GROMACS .gro file of C-alpha atoms in nm:
model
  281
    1UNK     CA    1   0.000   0.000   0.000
    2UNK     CA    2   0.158   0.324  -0.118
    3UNK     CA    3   0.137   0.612   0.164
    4UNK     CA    4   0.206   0.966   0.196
    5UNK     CA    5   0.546   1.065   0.171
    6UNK     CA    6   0.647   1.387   0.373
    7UNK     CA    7   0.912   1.595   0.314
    8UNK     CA    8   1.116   1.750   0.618
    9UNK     CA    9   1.188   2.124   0.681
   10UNK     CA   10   1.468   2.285   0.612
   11UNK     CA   11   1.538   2.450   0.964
   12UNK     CA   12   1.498   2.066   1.138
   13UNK     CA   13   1.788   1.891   0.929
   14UNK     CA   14   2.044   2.001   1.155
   15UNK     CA   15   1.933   1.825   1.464
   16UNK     CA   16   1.842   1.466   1.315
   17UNK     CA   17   2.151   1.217   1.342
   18UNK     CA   18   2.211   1.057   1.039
   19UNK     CA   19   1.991   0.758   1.095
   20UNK     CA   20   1.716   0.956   1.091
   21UNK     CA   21   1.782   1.183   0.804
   22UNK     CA   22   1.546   1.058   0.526
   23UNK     CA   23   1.733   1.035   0.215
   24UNK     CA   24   1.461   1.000  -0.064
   25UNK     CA   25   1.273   1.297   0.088
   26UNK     CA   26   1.519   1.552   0.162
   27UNK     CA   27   1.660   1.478  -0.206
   28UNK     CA   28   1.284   1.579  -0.294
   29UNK     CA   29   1.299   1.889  -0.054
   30UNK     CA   30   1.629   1.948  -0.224
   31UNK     CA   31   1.459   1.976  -0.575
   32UNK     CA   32   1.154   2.165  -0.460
   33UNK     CA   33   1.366   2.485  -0.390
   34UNK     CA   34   1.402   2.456  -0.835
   35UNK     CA   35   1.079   2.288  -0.877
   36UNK     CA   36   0.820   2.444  -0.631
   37UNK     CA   37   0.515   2.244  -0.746
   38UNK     CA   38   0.717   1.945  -0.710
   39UNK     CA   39   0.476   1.645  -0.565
   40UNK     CA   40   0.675   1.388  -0.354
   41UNK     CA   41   0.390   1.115  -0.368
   42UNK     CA   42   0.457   1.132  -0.732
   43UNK     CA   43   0.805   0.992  -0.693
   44UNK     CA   44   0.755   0.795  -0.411
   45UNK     CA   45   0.495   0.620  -0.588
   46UNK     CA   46   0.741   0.577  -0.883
   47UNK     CA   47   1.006   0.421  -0.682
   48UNK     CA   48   0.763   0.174  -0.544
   49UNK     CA   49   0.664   0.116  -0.862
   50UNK     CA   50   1.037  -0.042  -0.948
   51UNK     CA   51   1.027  -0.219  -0.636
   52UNK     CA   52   0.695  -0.367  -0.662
   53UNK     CA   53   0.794  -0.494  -1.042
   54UNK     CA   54   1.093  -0.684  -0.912
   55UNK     CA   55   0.974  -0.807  -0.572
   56UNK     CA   56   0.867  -1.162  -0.704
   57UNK     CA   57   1.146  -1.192  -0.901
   58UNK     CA   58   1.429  -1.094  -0.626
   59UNK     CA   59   1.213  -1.294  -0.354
   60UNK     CA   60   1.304  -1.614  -0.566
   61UNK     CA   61   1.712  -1.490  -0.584
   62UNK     CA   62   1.884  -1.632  -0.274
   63UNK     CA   63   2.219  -1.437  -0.330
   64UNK     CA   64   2.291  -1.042  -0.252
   65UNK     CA   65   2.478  -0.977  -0.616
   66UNK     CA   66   2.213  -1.151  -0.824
   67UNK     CA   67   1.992  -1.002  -0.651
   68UNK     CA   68   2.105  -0.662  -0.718
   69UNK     CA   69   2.205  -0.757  -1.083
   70UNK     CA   70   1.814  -0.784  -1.142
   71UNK     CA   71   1.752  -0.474  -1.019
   72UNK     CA   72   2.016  -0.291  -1.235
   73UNK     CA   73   1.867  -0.496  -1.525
   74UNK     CA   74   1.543  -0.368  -1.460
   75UNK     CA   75   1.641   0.013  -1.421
   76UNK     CA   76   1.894   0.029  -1.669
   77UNK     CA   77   1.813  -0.200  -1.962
   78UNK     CA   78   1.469  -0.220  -1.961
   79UNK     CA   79   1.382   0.145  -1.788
   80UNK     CA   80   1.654   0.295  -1.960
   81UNK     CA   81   1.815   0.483  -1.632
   82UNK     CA   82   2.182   0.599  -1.728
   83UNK     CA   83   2.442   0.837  -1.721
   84UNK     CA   84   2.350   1.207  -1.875
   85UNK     CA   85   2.712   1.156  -2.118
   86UNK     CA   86   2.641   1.456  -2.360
   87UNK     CA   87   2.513   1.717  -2.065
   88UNK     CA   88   2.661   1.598  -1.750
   89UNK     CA   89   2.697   1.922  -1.582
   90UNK     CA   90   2.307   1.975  -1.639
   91UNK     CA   91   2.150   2.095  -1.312
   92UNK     CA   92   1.858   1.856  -1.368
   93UNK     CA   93   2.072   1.592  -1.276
   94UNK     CA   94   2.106   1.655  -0.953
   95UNK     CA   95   1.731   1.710  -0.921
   96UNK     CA   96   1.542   1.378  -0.821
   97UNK     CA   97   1.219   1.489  -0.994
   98UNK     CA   98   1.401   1.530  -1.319
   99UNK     CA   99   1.594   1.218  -1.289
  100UNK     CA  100   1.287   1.081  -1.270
  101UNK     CA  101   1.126   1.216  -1.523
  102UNK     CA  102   1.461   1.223  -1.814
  103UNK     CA  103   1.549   0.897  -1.657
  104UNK     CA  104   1.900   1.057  -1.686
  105UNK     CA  105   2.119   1.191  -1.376
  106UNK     CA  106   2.495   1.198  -1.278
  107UNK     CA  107   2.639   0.910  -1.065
  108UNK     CA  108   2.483   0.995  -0.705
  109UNK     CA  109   2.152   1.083  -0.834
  110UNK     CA  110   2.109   0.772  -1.051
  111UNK     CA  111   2.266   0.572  -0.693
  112UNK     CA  112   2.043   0.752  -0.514
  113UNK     CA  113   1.739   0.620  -0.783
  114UNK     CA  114   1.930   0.237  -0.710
  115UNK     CA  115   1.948   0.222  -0.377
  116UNK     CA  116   1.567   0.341  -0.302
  117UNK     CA  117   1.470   0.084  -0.490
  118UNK     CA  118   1.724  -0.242  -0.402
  119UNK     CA  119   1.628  -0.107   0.029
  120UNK     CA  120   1.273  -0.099  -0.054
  121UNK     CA  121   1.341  -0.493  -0.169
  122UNK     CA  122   1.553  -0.551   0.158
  123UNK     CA  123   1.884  -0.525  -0.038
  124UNK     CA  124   2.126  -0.377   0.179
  125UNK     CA  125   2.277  -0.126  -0.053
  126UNK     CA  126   2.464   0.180   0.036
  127UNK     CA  127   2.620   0.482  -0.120
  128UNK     CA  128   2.983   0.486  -0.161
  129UNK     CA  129   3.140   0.888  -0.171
  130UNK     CA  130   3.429   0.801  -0.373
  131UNK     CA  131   3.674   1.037  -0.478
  132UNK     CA  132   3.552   1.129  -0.886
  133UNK     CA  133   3.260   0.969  -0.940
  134UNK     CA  134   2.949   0.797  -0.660
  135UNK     CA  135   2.924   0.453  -0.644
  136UNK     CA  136   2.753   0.186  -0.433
  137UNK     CA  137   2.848  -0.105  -0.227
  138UNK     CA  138   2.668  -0.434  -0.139
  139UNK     CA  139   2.830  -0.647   0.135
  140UNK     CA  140   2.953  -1.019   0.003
  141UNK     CA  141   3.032  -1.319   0.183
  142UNK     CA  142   3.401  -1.181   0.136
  143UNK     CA  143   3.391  -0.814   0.142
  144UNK     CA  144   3.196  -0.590  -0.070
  145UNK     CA  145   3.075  -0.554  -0.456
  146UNK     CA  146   3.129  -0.210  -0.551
  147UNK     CA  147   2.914  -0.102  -0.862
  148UNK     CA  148   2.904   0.212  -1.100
  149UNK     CA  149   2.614   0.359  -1.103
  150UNK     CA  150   2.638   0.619  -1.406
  151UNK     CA  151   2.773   0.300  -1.636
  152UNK     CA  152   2.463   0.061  -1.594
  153UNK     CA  153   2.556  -0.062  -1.258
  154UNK     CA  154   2.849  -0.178  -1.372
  155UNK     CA  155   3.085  -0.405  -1.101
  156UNK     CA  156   3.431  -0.277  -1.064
  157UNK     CA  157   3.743  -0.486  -0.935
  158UNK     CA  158   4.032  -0.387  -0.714
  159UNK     CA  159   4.233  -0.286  -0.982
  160UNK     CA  160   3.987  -0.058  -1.122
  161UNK     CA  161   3.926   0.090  -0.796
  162UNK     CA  162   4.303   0.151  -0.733
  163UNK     CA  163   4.264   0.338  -1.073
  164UNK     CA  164   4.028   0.539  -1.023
  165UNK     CA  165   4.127   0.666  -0.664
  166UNK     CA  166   4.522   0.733  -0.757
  167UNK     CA  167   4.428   1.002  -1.040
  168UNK     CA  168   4.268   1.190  -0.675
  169UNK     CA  169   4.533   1.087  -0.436
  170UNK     CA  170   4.832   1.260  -0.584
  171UNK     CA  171   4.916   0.989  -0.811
  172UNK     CA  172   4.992   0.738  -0.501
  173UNK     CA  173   4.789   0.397  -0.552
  174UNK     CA  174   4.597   0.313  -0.251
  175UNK     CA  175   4.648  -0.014  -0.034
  176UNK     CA  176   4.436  -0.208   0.093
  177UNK     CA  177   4.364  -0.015   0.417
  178UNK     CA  178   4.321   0.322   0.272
  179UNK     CA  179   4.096   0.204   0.024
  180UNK     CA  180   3.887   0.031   0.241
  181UNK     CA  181   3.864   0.330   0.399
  182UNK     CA  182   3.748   0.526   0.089
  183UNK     CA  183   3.496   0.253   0.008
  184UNK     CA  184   3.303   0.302   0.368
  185UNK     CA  185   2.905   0.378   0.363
  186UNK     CA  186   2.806   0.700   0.307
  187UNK     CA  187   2.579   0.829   0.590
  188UNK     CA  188   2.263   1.023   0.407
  189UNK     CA  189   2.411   1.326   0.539
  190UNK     CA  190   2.680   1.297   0.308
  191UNK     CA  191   2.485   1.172   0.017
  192UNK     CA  192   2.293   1.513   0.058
  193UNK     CA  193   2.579   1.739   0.086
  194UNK     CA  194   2.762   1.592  -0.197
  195UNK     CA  195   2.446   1.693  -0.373
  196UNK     CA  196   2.431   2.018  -0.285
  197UNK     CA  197   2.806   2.036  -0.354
  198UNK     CA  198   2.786   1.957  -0.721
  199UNK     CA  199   2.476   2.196  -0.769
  200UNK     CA  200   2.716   2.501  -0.603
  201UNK     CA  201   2.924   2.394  -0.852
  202UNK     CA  202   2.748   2.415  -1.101
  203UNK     CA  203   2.557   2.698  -1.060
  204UNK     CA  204   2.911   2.890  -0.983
  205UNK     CA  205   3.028   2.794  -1.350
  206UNK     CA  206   2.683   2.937  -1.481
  207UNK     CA  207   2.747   3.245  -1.305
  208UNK     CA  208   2.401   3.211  -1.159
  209UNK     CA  209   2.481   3.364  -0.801
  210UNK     CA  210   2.128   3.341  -0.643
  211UNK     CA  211   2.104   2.977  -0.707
  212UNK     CA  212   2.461   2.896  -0.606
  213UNK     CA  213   2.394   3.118  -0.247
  214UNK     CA  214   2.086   2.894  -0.239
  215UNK     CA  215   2.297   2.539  -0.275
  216UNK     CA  216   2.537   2.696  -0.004
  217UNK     CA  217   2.251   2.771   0.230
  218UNK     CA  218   2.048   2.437   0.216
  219UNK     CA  219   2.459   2.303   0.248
  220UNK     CA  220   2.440   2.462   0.612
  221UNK     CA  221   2.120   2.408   0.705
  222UNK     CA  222   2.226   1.998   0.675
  223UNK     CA  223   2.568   2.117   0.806
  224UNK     CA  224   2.584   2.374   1.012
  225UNK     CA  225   2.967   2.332   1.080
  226UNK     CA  226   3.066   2.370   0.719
  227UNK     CA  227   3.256   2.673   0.717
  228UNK     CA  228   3.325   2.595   0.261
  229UNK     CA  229   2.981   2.623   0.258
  230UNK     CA  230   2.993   2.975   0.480
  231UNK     CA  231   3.268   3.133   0.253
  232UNK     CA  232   3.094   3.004  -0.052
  233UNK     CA  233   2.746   3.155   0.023
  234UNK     CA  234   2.950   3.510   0.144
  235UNK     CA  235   3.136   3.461  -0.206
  236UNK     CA  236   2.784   3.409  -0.379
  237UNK     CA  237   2.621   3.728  -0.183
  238UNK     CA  238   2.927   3.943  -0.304
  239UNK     CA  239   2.877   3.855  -0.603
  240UNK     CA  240   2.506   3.973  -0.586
  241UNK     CA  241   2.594   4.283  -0.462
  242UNK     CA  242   2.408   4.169  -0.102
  243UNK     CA  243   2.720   4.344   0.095
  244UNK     CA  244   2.608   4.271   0.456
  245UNK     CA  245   2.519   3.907   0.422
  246UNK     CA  246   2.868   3.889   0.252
  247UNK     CA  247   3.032   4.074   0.533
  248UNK     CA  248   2.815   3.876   0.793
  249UNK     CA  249   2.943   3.534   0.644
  250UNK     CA  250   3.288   3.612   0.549
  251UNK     CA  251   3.399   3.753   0.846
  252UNK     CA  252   3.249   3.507   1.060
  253UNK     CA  253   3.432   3.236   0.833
  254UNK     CA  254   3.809   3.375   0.897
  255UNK     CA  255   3.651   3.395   1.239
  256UNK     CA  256   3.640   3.003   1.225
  257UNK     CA  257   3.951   2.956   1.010
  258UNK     CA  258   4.234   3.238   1.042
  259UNK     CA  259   4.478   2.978   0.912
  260UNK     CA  260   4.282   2.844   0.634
  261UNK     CA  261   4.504   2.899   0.272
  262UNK     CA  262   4.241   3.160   0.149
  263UNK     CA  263   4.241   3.350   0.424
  264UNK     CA  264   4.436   3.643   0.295
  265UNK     CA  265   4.251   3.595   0.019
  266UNK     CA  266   3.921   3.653   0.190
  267UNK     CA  267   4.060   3.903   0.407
  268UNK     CA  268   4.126   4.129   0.127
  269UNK     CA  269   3.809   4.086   0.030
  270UNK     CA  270   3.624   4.119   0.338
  271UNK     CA  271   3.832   4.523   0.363
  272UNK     CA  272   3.716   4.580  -0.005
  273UNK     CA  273   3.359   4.548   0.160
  274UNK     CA  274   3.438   4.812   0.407
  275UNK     CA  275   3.427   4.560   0.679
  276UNK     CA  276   3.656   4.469   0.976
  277UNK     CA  277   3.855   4.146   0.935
  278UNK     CA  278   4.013   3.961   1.194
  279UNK     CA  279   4.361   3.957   1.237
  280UNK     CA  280   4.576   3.635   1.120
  281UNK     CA  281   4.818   3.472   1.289
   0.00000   0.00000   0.00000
């Protein structure tokens, strides 16, 4: 029976631990501030929907990764779910509704689409923030299968891993240790903020200031203690010419972070505003 979905608030995100942070919904609440007539028993309904039309056939599968390679048949062959190749930095694919509705997203909106439905059919599958591109993970009798979700839900070995992780790490390969390490859960939290990360991003390369302010702000509403996301939305209000929400959050950031590297940098910004800047040490 398909229920009423409910979307948090904004102002309560901060005080939920990540357990209790829903991660369907607040990806919802996340596209409502683009979409505002967005309906989240629409897309509740839809990821039921996938559920529902696999349950039988998962309920018969008695192992995790064949379970889990029906579902990825199911949303990716035969729903056609993939990887937005031609227009990757497209906003819309960081909006649920639109991923949805294109049936085309970047790799932690199209995980986000995968794990909704494998949980909703008891498969324990979990969001992976790896350095580059999102993945998933589904635990194995002898560690973990670790799947792309922006290539079909592709499996990747060790090796491919290893990659993938050196081009971020310097050019050092990982051992085993710190790559298990990389290939930890991601709590909901961070799901969310990675989110919100690559539409600040975006919107930043657009030159589209009040939307890129906005991303910061829902950023520390989940995370109050990110001070990127502080000089980021001070950085944003400069740039829309909102001087004392751009004095407010800049100063308070090298209030926070006096050694930080852009501090001078921020400083000197922070004085072009006409306001007083703390003194670094």
């Amino acid at each position: 029976m398909q229920g009423q979905i409910t979307l948090p608030t904004w102002d309560s995100l901060a005080e939920l631990d990540d357990e209790a942070l829903p991660l369907l919904p607040t990806a919802l609440l996340i596209a409502r501030d683009e979409y505002p007539d967005l309906d989240p028993t629409v897309y509740d309904a839809v990821v039921q929907a996938h559920a529902d039309h696999l349950r039988t056939e998962v309920d018969t599968i008695e192992h995790w990764p064949l379970k889990i390679a029906a579902v990825n048949r199911h949303l990716f062959d035969e729903l056609g779910y993939g990887g937005d190749h031609g227009e990757y930095y497209d906003p819309r694919n960081s909006y649920l509704n639109q991923v949805f509705e294109r049936r085309l997203g970047n790799p932690i909106s199209l995980a986000l689409v995968q794990m909704e439905v494998a949980r909703r059919l008891g498969i324990p599958l979990d969001g992976v923030s790896f350095p580059g591109h999102f993945l998933v993970r589904l635990p194995v009798d002898d560690g973990v299968l670790v799947m792309d979700p922006y290539n079909g839900g592709r499996p990747l070995d060790v090796e491919e891993l290893r990659e993938r992780a050196r081009s971020h790490l310097g050019g050092e390969t990982p051992d085993d240790h710190v790559l298990a390490q990389i290939l930890d859960a991601a709590p909901a939290r961070a799901i969310l903020m990675r989110m919100l990360r690559n539409l600040h991003g975006v919107y930043v390369e657009r030159g589209e200031w009040d939307r890129a302010a906005r991303s910061a702000d829902r950023l520390l509403k989940l995370a109050p203690e990110q001070d990127d996301a502080l000089r980021d939305r001070g950085l944003a209000y400069l740039n829309l010419d909102y001087e004392a929400g751009a004095r407010h959050d800049l100063a308070l950031y090298l209030q926070r972070n006096r050694q930080a590297t852009d501090a001078q940098w921020v400083r000197e910004k922070l004085v072009e505003l006409g306001g007083r800047a703390p003194r670094l040490h």
